[in-house]
N, C-alpha and C. Protein backbone atom coordinates (compact mmCIF):
# COMPACT_ATOMS: atom_id res chain seq x y z
N MET A 1 128.80 155.54 109.78
CA MET A 1 128.89 155.86 108.36
C MET A 1 129.98 156.90 108.19
N SER A 2 130.85 156.66 107.26
CA SER A 2 131.93 157.60 107.04
C SER A 2 131.45 158.78 106.22
N LYS A 3 132.24 159.83 106.24
CA LYS A 3 131.91 161.00 105.45
C LYS A 3 131.85 160.65 103.96
N GLU A 4 132.73 159.73 103.54
CA GLU A 4 132.77 159.33 102.13
C GLU A 4 131.47 158.65 101.72
N ASP A 5 130.91 157.78 102.61
CA ASP A 5 129.64 157.13 102.29
C ASP A 5 128.56 158.16 102.04
N SER A 6 128.53 159.20 102.88
CA SER A 6 127.51 160.23 102.75
C SER A 6 127.65 160.97 101.42
N LYS A 7 128.89 161.22 101.01
CA LYS A 7 129.10 161.96 99.76
C LYS A 7 128.71 161.12 98.54
N GLU A 8 128.87 159.80 98.62
CA GLU A 8 128.55 158.95 97.49
C GLU A 8 127.04 158.86 97.25
N PHE A 9 126.28 158.95 98.31
CA PHE A 9 124.84 158.80 98.21
C PHE A 9 124.20 160.13 97.82
N ASN A 10 123.32 160.09 96.82
CA ASN A 10 122.57 161.27 96.44
C ASN A 10 121.11 160.89 96.34
N PHE A 11 120.33 161.30 97.31
CA PHE A 11 118.92 160.94 97.39
C PHE A 11 118.17 161.37 96.14
N PHE A 12 118.50 162.54 95.63
CA PHE A 12 117.76 163.09 94.50
C PHE A 12 118.03 162.30 93.22
N GLU A 13 119.26 161.82 93.05
CA GLU A 13 119.55 160.93 91.92
C GLU A 13 118.84 159.60 92.11
N TYR A 14 118.83 159.10 93.35
CA TYR A 14 118.14 157.86 93.66
C TYR A 14 116.66 157.97 93.28
N HIS A 15 116.04 159.07 93.67
CA HIS A 15 114.62 159.28 93.37
C HIS A 15 114.36 159.26 91.87
N ASN A 16 115.24 159.85 91.10
CA ASN A 16 115.06 159.88 89.64
C ASN A 16 115.20 158.51 89.00
N GLN A 17 115.89 157.58 89.68
CA GLN A 17 116.11 156.25 89.12
C GLN A 17 114.98 155.26 89.44
N ILE A 18 114.09 155.64 90.33
CA ILE A 18 113.00 154.75 90.71
C ILE A 18 112.08 154.55 89.51
N ASN A 19 111.72 153.31 89.26
CA ASN A 19 110.77 153.01 88.19
C ASN A 19 109.41 153.57 88.57
N GLN A 20 108.96 154.58 87.84
CA GLN A 20 107.73 155.29 88.18
C GLN A 20 106.50 154.38 88.19
N GLU A 21 106.53 153.31 87.42
CA GLU A 21 105.37 152.41 87.35
C GLU A 21 105.18 151.62 88.64
N ASN A 22 106.23 151.45 89.42
CA ASN A 22 106.17 150.63 90.63
C ASN A 22 105.90 151.44 91.89
N ILE A 23 105.69 152.72 91.76
CA ILE A 23 105.51 153.56 92.94
C ILE A 23 104.08 153.44 93.47
N ILE A 24 103.98 153.06 94.74
CA ILE A 24 102.69 153.04 95.43
C ILE A 24 102.43 154.40 96.05
N LEU A 25 103.49 155.02 96.58
CA LEU A 25 103.36 156.32 97.22
C LEU A 25 104.63 157.12 96.97
N SER A 26 104.47 158.36 96.59
CA SER A 26 105.58 159.29 96.42
C SER A 26 105.11 160.64 96.94
N TYR A 27 105.72 161.09 98.03
CA TYR A 27 105.30 162.36 98.61
C TYR A 27 106.50 163.11 99.15
N LYS A 28 106.55 164.40 98.89
CA LYS A 28 107.54 165.31 99.48
C LYS A 28 106.80 166.58 99.84
N GLY A 29 106.83 166.91 101.12
CA GLY A 29 106.16 168.13 101.54
C GLY A 29 105.84 168.12 103.01
N PRO A 30 104.97 169.06 103.41
CA PRO A 30 104.58 169.15 104.82
C PRO A 30 103.83 167.89 105.27
N VAL A 31 104.12 167.45 106.48
CA VAL A 31 103.49 166.25 107.03
C VAL A 31 102.55 166.71 108.16
N THR A 32 101.26 166.57 107.89
CA THR A 32 100.23 166.99 108.84
C THR A 32 99.40 165.78 109.26
N PRO A 33 98.68 165.86 110.35
CA PRO A 33 97.80 164.75 110.75
C PRO A 33 96.79 164.38 109.65
N VAL A 34 96.25 165.36 108.98
CA VAL A 34 95.28 165.08 107.91
C VAL A 34 95.96 164.34 106.76
N LEU A 35 97.16 164.76 106.39
CA LEU A 35 97.90 164.08 105.33
C LEU A 35 98.22 162.65 105.73
N ILE A 36 98.67 162.46 106.96
CA ILE A 36 98.98 161.10 107.42
C ILE A 36 97.75 160.21 107.31
N ALA A 37 96.60 160.73 107.71
CA ALA A 37 95.36 159.95 107.64
C ALA A 37 95.02 159.59 106.19
N GLU A 38 95.14 160.55 105.29
CA GLU A 38 94.84 160.32 103.87
C GLU A 38 95.79 159.30 103.26
N LEU A 39 97.08 159.48 103.50
CA LEU A 39 98.06 158.57 102.92
C LEU A 39 97.92 157.17 103.51
N SER A 40 97.65 157.08 104.80
CA SER A 40 97.51 155.76 105.42
C SER A 40 96.30 155.02 104.84
N ARG A 41 95.23 155.73 104.57
CA ARG A 41 94.05 155.11 103.95
C ARG A 41 94.41 154.58 102.56
N ASP A 42 95.15 155.38 101.80
CA ASP A 42 95.55 154.96 100.45
C ASP A 42 96.47 153.74 100.49
N ILE A 43 97.40 153.72 101.44
CA ILE A 43 98.33 152.59 101.56
C ILE A 43 97.56 151.31 101.89
N ARG A 44 96.67 151.40 102.86
CA ARG A 44 95.88 150.20 103.22
C ARG A 44 95.08 149.71 102.03
N LYS A 45 94.52 150.62 101.26
CA LYS A 45 93.74 150.24 100.08
C LYS A 45 94.63 149.59 99.02
N ASP A 46 95.78 150.18 98.76
CA ASP A 46 96.68 149.67 97.72
C ASP A 46 97.31 148.33 98.09
N LEU A 47 97.47 148.05 99.38
CA LEU A 47 98.15 146.83 99.81
C LEU A 47 97.20 145.80 100.41
N ARG A 48 95.92 145.99 100.23
CA ARG A 48 94.93 145.10 100.85
C ARG A 48 95.03 143.65 100.35
N ASN A 49 95.55 143.43 99.15
CA ASN A 49 95.65 142.07 98.61
C ASN A 49 96.83 141.29 99.19
N ASN A 50 97.70 141.97 99.89
CA ASN A 50 98.86 141.32 100.49
C ASN A 50 98.85 141.65 101.99
N LYS A 51 97.96 141.00 102.72
CA LYS A 51 97.65 141.39 104.09
C LYS A 51 98.85 141.44 105.03
N LYS A 52 99.64 140.38 105.09
CA LYS A 52 100.73 140.32 106.05
C LYS A 52 101.79 141.40 105.77
N SER A 53 102.28 141.45 104.55
CA SER A 53 103.30 142.46 104.24
C SER A 53 102.68 143.86 104.20
N GLY A 54 101.42 143.95 103.81
CA GLY A 54 100.74 145.24 103.80
C GLY A 54 100.66 145.84 105.20
N LYS A 55 100.37 145.01 106.20
CA LYS A 55 100.32 145.48 107.59
C LYS A 55 101.70 145.95 108.05
N LYS A 56 102.73 145.25 107.64
CA LYS A 56 104.09 145.64 108.02
C LYS A 56 104.46 146.98 107.38
N VAL A 57 104.16 147.13 106.08
CA VAL A 57 104.46 148.38 105.38
C VAL A 57 103.71 149.53 106.05
N PHE A 58 102.44 149.29 106.37
CA PHE A 58 101.64 150.33 107.01
C PHE A 58 102.22 150.72 108.37
N ALA A 59 102.61 149.74 109.18
CA ALA A 59 103.18 150.02 110.50
C ALA A 59 104.48 150.83 110.39
N ILE A 60 105.33 150.46 109.45
CA ILE A 60 106.58 151.18 109.23
C ILE A 60 106.29 152.60 108.76
N PHE A 61 105.39 152.73 107.81
CA PHE A 61 105.01 154.04 107.31
C PHE A 61 104.55 154.94 108.45
N MET A 62 103.63 154.43 109.28
CA MET A 62 103.08 155.24 110.36
C MET A 62 104.16 155.70 111.33
N GLU A 63 105.02 154.81 111.74
CA GLU A 63 106.08 155.16 112.69
C GLU A 63 107.00 156.22 112.11
N LEU A 64 107.45 156.01 110.88
CA LEU A 64 108.45 156.91 110.32
C LEU A 64 107.87 158.25 109.90
N VAL A 65 106.65 158.26 109.39
CA VAL A 65 106.06 159.54 108.98
C VAL A 65 105.73 160.37 110.23
N GLN A 66 105.38 159.71 111.32
CA GLN A 66 105.19 160.45 112.58
C GLN A 66 106.52 161.02 113.07
N ASN A 67 107.60 160.26 112.93
CA ASN A 67 108.91 160.78 113.29
C ASN A 67 109.24 162.04 112.49
N VAL A 68 108.93 162.01 111.20
CA VAL A 68 109.16 163.19 110.36
C VAL A 68 108.34 164.36 110.91
N SER A 69 107.08 164.11 111.24
CA SER A 69 106.21 165.20 111.70
C SER A 69 106.67 165.77 113.04
N TYR A 70 107.40 164.98 113.83
CA TYR A 70 107.89 165.47 115.12
C TYR A 70 109.28 166.07 115.05
N TYR A 71 110.15 165.49 114.22
CA TYR A 71 111.58 165.79 114.33
C TYR A 71 112.24 166.45 113.12
N SER A 72 111.60 166.51 111.98
CA SER A 72 112.26 167.10 110.81
C SER A 72 112.68 168.53 111.12
N SER A 73 113.86 168.89 110.66
CA SER A 73 114.35 170.26 110.84
C SER A 73 113.82 171.20 109.78
N GLU A 74 113.26 170.66 108.73
CA GLU A 74 112.70 171.50 107.67
C GLU A 74 111.25 171.82 108.03
N ILE A 75 110.93 173.10 108.03
CA ILE A 75 109.61 173.57 108.41
C ILE A 75 108.96 174.24 107.21
N ASN A 76 107.68 173.93 106.99
CA ASN A 76 106.90 174.58 105.95
C ASN A 76 106.63 176.02 106.40
N VAL A 77 107.18 177.00 105.70
CA VAL A 77 107.02 178.39 106.11
C VAL A 77 105.65 178.96 105.77
N PHE A 78 104.90 178.24 104.96
CA PHE A 78 103.54 178.67 104.62
C PHE A 78 102.55 177.90 105.48
N GLY A 79 101.47 178.49 105.81
CA GLY A 79 100.43 177.76 106.53
C GLY A 79 100.76 177.50 107.97
N ASP A 80 100.67 176.22 108.38
CA ASP A 80 100.71 175.88 109.80
C ASP A 80 102.10 175.50 110.33
N LYS A 81 103.14 175.78 109.60
CA LYS A 81 104.51 175.50 110.06
C LYS A 81 104.77 174.01 110.29
N SER A 82 104.15 173.15 109.49
CA SER A 82 104.34 171.71 109.61
C SER A 82 105.77 171.34 109.24
N ARG A 83 106.21 170.23 109.77
CA ARG A 83 107.52 169.69 109.44
C ARG A 83 107.43 169.04 108.05
N VAL A 84 108.56 169.00 107.34
CA VAL A 84 108.58 168.55 105.95
C VAL A 84 109.44 167.29 105.82
N GLY A 85 109.01 166.38 104.97
CA GLY A 85 109.77 165.17 104.70
C GLY A 85 109.38 164.55 103.38
N SER A 86 110.03 163.43 103.08
CA SER A 86 109.78 162.67 101.86
C SER A 86 109.45 161.23 102.22
N VAL A 87 108.47 160.65 101.54
CA VAL A 87 108.07 159.27 101.78
C VAL A 87 107.82 158.61 100.43
N PHE A 88 108.43 157.44 100.25
CA PHE A 88 108.21 156.66 99.04
C PHE A 88 107.95 155.21 99.43
N ILE A 89 107.01 154.59 98.76
CA ILE A 89 106.79 153.16 98.89
C ILE A 89 106.81 152.61 97.48
N ILE A 90 107.71 151.67 97.24
CA ILE A 90 107.93 151.14 95.90
C ILE A 90 107.64 149.65 95.90
N ASP A 91 106.88 149.21 94.93
CA ASP A 91 106.53 147.80 94.78
C ASP A 91 107.59 147.15 93.89
N GLN A 92 108.50 146.41 94.52
CA GLN A 92 109.53 145.68 93.79
C GLN A 92 109.02 144.25 93.55
N ASP A 93 109.75 143.46 92.78
CA ASP A 93 109.31 142.11 92.45
C ASP A 93 109.08 141.24 93.69
N THR A 94 110.03 141.26 94.62
CA THR A 94 109.98 140.36 95.77
C THR A 94 109.66 141.05 97.09
N HIS A 95 109.63 142.38 97.08
CA HIS A 95 109.46 143.10 98.34
C HIS A 95 108.91 144.50 98.08
N TYR A 96 108.51 145.13 99.16
CA TYR A 96 108.16 146.55 99.13
C TYR A 96 109.33 147.31 99.72
N GLU A 97 109.68 148.41 99.09
CA GLU A 97 110.75 149.26 99.60
C GLU A 97 110.12 150.53 100.15
N ILE A 98 110.44 150.85 101.39
CA ILE A 98 109.95 152.07 102.03
C ILE A 98 111.15 152.98 102.23
N VAL A 99 111.03 154.21 101.75
CA VAL A 99 112.11 155.18 101.85
C VAL A 99 111.52 156.44 102.49
N VAL A 100 112.10 156.84 103.62
CA VAL A 100 111.61 158.02 104.33
C VAL A 100 112.80 158.90 104.66
N GLY A 101 112.68 160.19 104.31
CA GLY A 101 113.78 161.10 104.56
C GLY A 101 113.32 162.45 105.04
N ASN A 102 114.21 163.12 105.76
CA ASN A 102 113.94 164.48 106.21
C ASN A 102 115.26 165.16 106.58
N MET A 103 115.18 166.46 106.68
CA MET A 103 116.35 167.25 107.06
C MET A 103 116.57 167.15 108.56
N VAL A 104 117.85 167.06 108.95
CA VAL A 104 118.22 167.09 110.36
C VAL A 104 119.40 168.04 110.52
N GLU A 105 119.51 168.60 111.70
CA GLU A 105 120.65 169.47 111.98
C GLU A 105 121.90 168.61 112.03
N ASN A 106 122.98 169.10 111.46
CA ASN A 106 124.22 168.32 111.37
C ASN A 106 124.71 167.78 112.71
N PRO A 107 124.61 168.52 113.81
CA PRO A 107 125.06 167.93 115.09
C PRO A 107 124.28 166.67 115.49
N MET A 108 123.09 166.46 114.94
CA MET A 108 122.27 165.30 115.26
C MET A 108 122.61 164.08 114.41
N VAL A 109 123.25 164.29 113.28
CA VAL A 109 123.45 163.22 112.30
C VAL A 109 124.27 162.07 112.87
N LEU A 110 125.39 162.36 113.49
CA LEU A 110 126.25 161.30 113.99
C LEU A 110 125.51 160.40 114.98
N GLY A 111 124.78 160.99 115.90
CA GLY A 111 124.03 160.21 116.88
C GLY A 111 122.97 159.33 116.23
N LEU A 112 122.26 159.89 115.25
CA LEU A 112 121.24 159.11 114.54
C LEU A 112 121.85 157.95 113.78
N VAL A 113 122.94 158.21 113.07
CA VAL A 113 123.60 157.17 112.29
C VAL A 113 124.16 156.09 113.22
N GLN A 114 124.74 156.50 114.34
CA GLN A 114 125.27 155.52 115.30
C GLN A 114 124.14 154.67 115.88
N ARG A 115 123.01 155.29 116.21
CA ARG A 115 121.88 154.54 116.74
C ARG A 115 121.38 153.53 115.70
N CYS A 116 121.28 153.97 114.46
CA CYS A 116 120.83 153.06 113.39
C CYS A 116 121.84 151.94 113.16
N SER A 117 123.12 152.25 113.21
CA SER A 117 124.15 151.22 113.04
C SER A 117 124.07 150.18 114.14
N LYS A 118 123.85 150.64 115.36
CA LYS A 118 123.69 149.73 116.49
C LYS A 118 122.49 148.82 116.26
N ILE A 119 121.38 149.40 115.85
CA ILE A 119 120.16 148.63 115.59
C ILE A 119 120.41 147.59 114.50
N LYS A 120 121.14 147.96 113.45
CA LYS A 120 121.42 147.03 112.35
C LYS A 120 122.27 145.84 112.78
N GLU A 121 123.09 146.02 113.79
CA GLU A 121 123.99 144.96 114.25
C GLU A 121 123.26 143.85 115.01
N PHE A 122 122.12 144.17 115.61
CA PHE A 122 121.41 143.21 116.45
C PHE A 122 120.61 142.21 115.65
N ASP A 123 120.53 140.97 116.15
CA ASP A 123 119.57 140.01 115.60
C ASP A 123 118.21 140.29 116.26
N ARG A 124 117.20 139.52 115.88
CA ARG A 124 115.84 139.80 116.37
C ARG A 124 115.73 139.74 117.90
N GLU A 125 116.35 138.75 118.51
CA GLU A 125 116.26 138.62 119.96
C GLU A 125 116.96 139.78 120.66
N ALA A 126 118.12 140.15 120.15
CA ALA A 126 118.85 141.28 120.73
C ALA A 126 118.07 142.58 120.53
N LEU A 127 117.41 142.72 119.39
CA LEU A 127 116.58 143.91 119.16
C LEU A 127 115.42 143.97 120.15
N ARG A 128 114.78 142.84 120.39
CA ARG A 128 113.68 142.80 121.36
C ARG A 128 114.17 143.21 122.75
N ALA A 129 115.32 142.67 123.15
CA ALA A 129 115.88 143.01 124.46
C ALA A 129 116.24 144.50 124.52
N TYR A 130 116.81 145.01 123.45
CA TYR A 130 117.17 146.43 123.39
C TYR A 130 115.92 147.30 123.48
N LYS A 131 114.87 146.90 122.82
CA LYS A 131 113.60 147.65 122.88
C LYS A 131 113.07 147.67 124.31
N ARG A 132 113.11 146.52 125.00
CA ARG A 132 112.66 146.47 126.41
C ARG A 132 113.51 147.41 127.27
N ASP A 133 114.83 147.39 127.05
CA ASP A 133 115.71 148.27 127.81
C ASP A 133 115.38 149.74 127.57
N LEU A 134 115.18 150.10 126.31
CA LEU A 134 114.83 151.49 125.99
C LEU A 134 113.51 151.89 126.63
N ARG A 135 112.54 150.98 126.59
CA ARG A 135 111.23 151.26 127.18
C ARG A 135 111.37 151.45 128.69
N ASP A 136 112.14 150.58 129.34
CA ASP A 136 112.36 150.71 130.79
C ASP A 136 113.07 152.02 131.13
N GLN A 137 114.07 152.39 130.33
CA GLN A 137 114.78 153.65 130.56
C GLN A 137 113.84 154.83 130.40
N SER A 138 112.98 154.76 129.39
CA SER A 138 112.04 155.83 129.13
C SER A 138 111.08 156.00 130.30
N TYR A 139 110.58 154.90 130.86
CA TYR A 139 109.67 154.98 131.99
C TYR A 139 110.38 155.55 133.22
N ARG A 140 111.60 155.10 133.46
CA ARG A 140 112.34 155.56 134.63
C ARG A 140 112.70 157.04 134.53
N GLN A 141 112.97 157.49 133.32
CA GLN A 141 113.39 158.88 133.13
C GLN A 141 112.24 159.78 132.73
N ASP A 142 111.03 159.21 132.64
CA ASP A 142 109.86 159.96 132.21
C ASP A 142 110.12 160.64 130.87
N GLY A 143 110.80 159.90 129.97
CA GLY A 143 111.19 160.45 128.67
C GLY A 143 110.16 160.15 127.60
N ASP A 144 110.54 160.42 126.38
CA ASP A 144 109.63 160.26 125.26
C ASP A 144 109.80 158.93 124.54
N GLY A 145 110.63 158.03 125.05
CA GLY A 145 110.81 156.74 124.40
C GLY A 145 111.69 156.80 123.18
N ALA A 146 112.54 157.80 123.11
CA ALA A 146 113.37 158.02 121.93
C ALA A 146 114.12 156.76 121.53
N GLY A 147 113.95 156.36 120.29
CA GLY A 147 114.65 155.21 119.75
C GLY A 147 113.82 153.96 119.69
N ILE A 148 112.77 153.87 120.50
CA ILE A 148 111.94 152.67 120.52
C ILE A 148 111.28 152.47 119.16
N GLY A 149 110.81 153.53 118.55
CA GLY A 149 110.16 153.43 117.24
C GLY A 149 111.10 152.89 116.17
N LEU A 150 112.35 153.35 116.19
CA LEU A 150 113.32 152.85 115.21
C LEU A 150 113.59 151.37 115.42
N VAL A 151 113.65 150.94 116.67
CA VAL A 151 113.85 149.53 116.96
C VAL A 151 112.66 148.72 116.46
N GLN A 152 111.45 149.22 116.70
CA GLN A 152 110.26 148.51 116.24
C GLN A 152 110.23 148.42 114.72
N VAL A 153 110.63 149.48 114.05
CA VAL A 153 110.69 149.47 112.59
C VAL A 153 111.68 148.41 112.11
N ALA A 154 112.84 148.33 112.77
CA ALA A 154 113.84 147.33 112.39
C ALA A 154 113.33 145.92 112.64
N LEU A 155 112.55 145.73 113.69
CA LEU A 155 111.95 144.42 113.96
C LEU A 155 110.91 144.05 112.90
N THR A 156 110.21 145.03 112.39
CA THR A 156 109.15 144.80 111.41
C THR A 156 109.70 144.59 110.00
N ALA A 157 110.75 145.32 109.66
CA ALA A 157 111.32 145.27 108.31
C ALA A 157 112.24 144.08 108.14
N ASP A 158 112.45 143.68 106.89
CA ASP A 158 113.40 142.62 106.56
C ASP A 158 114.78 143.18 106.25
N LYS A 159 114.84 144.47 105.95
CA LYS A 159 116.11 145.14 105.68
C LYS A 159 115.98 146.56 106.22
N PHE A 160 117.06 147.05 106.81
CA PHE A 160 117.07 148.36 107.45
C PHE A 160 118.39 149.02 107.12
N ASP A 161 118.35 150.18 106.48
CA ASP A 161 119.59 150.87 106.12
C ASP A 161 119.38 152.37 106.26
N VAL A 162 120.47 153.09 106.42
CA VAL A 162 120.42 154.53 106.59
C VAL A 162 121.49 155.17 105.71
N LYS A 163 121.15 156.32 105.18
CA LYS A 163 122.11 157.12 104.39
C LYS A 163 121.90 158.58 104.77
N THR A 164 122.95 159.36 104.61
CA THR A 164 122.84 160.80 104.83
C THR A 164 123.48 161.54 103.67
N LEU A 165 123.01 162.74 103.46
CA LEU A 165 123.56 163.61 102.43
C LEU A 165 123.69 165.01 103.04
N LYS A 166 124.92 165.49 103.17
CA LYS A 166 125.13 166.82 103.72
C LYS A 166 124.62 167.85 102.72
N MET A 167 123.71 168.69 103.19
CA MET A 167 123.10 169.69 102.32
C MET A 167 123.74 171.07 102.49
N SER A 168 124.19 171.37 103.70
CA SER A 168 124.81 172.67 104.00
C SER A 168 125.63 172.52 105.28
N ASP A 169 126.19 173.62 105.75
CA ASP A 169 126.92 173.57 107.01
C ASP A 169 125.99 173.32 108.19
N GLU A 170 124.70 173.56 108.02
CA GLU A 170 123.74 173.40 109.10
C GLU A 170 122.94 172.10 109.05
N TYR A 171 122.63 171.61 107.83
CA TYR A 171 121.68 170.52 107.69
C TYR A 171 122.18 169.39 106.79
N SER A 172 121.67 168.20 107.10
CA SER A 172 121.86 167.03 106.24
C SER A 172 120.51 166.39 106.00
N PHE A 173 120.43 165.65 104.90
CA PHE A 173 119.22 164.90 104.59
C PHE A 173 119.44 163.48 105.11
N PHE A 174 118.58 163.04 106.00
CA PHE A 174 118.68 161.74 106.65
C PHE A 174 117.62 160.83 106.04
N VAL A 175 118.04 159.66 105.54
CA VAL A 175 117.12 158.77 104.84
C VAL A 175 117.21 157.36 105.39
N LEU A 176 116.05 156.78 105.67
CA LEU A 176 115.96 155.36 106.05
C LEU A 176 115.41 154.59 104.87
N PHE A 177 116.04 153.45 104.59
CA PHE A 177 115.59 152.52 103.54
C PHE A 177 115.20 151.21 104.22
N LEU A 178 113.98 150.77 103.97
CA LEU A 178 113.52 149.53 104.58
C LEU A 178 112.86 148.66 103.53
N ASP A 179 113.04 147.36 103.66
CA ASP A 179 112.39 146.40 102.77
C ASP A 179 111.48 145.51 103.59
N VAL A 180 110.33 145.19 103.00
CA VAL A 180 109.41 144.20 103.57
C VAL A 180 109.14 143.16 102.48
N GLN A 181 109.50 141.91 102.76
CA GLN A 181 109.28 140.84 101.79
C GLN A 181 107.79 140.63 101.56
N LYS A 182 107.45 140.30 100.34
CA LYS A 182 106.03 140.04 100.02
C LYS A 182 105.63 138.66 100.51
């Protein structure tokens, strides 16, 4: 993603344009295990009539909100120092749109965007092979499996996109946009 792409995108303007009537979930704040449990219960309840796509939305939500809770650079200074992020699930006519964002340190942005761009280039079979390779590397290096979750999200979603917004010399807002067909 070029610097110009990042400047054109404004998450906060995007949020204001969302049709409020179609929002299933809108949250910005600290991400805690209790919050994840509460929101996941609400998502399952709201999407119970559309089982197949509801399961996909739930799986994507869980993976990405956990990523926020582990990796967001924004920390809640009150209370338990939880990581902070934004999560939206929007009910569109033909699909559900999942939008998850959080602050990242600027030196991390290029690597994240490159990883997402690589993931977007693969077809399903190539993504599966890439996921196996990442899993094997993780086992051999006794690592944390970094990147496997993003690959799984891309396999689950029908559309996968990333945008960034530079917030300061230190931080950028990193946002994933995913669609799941109904």
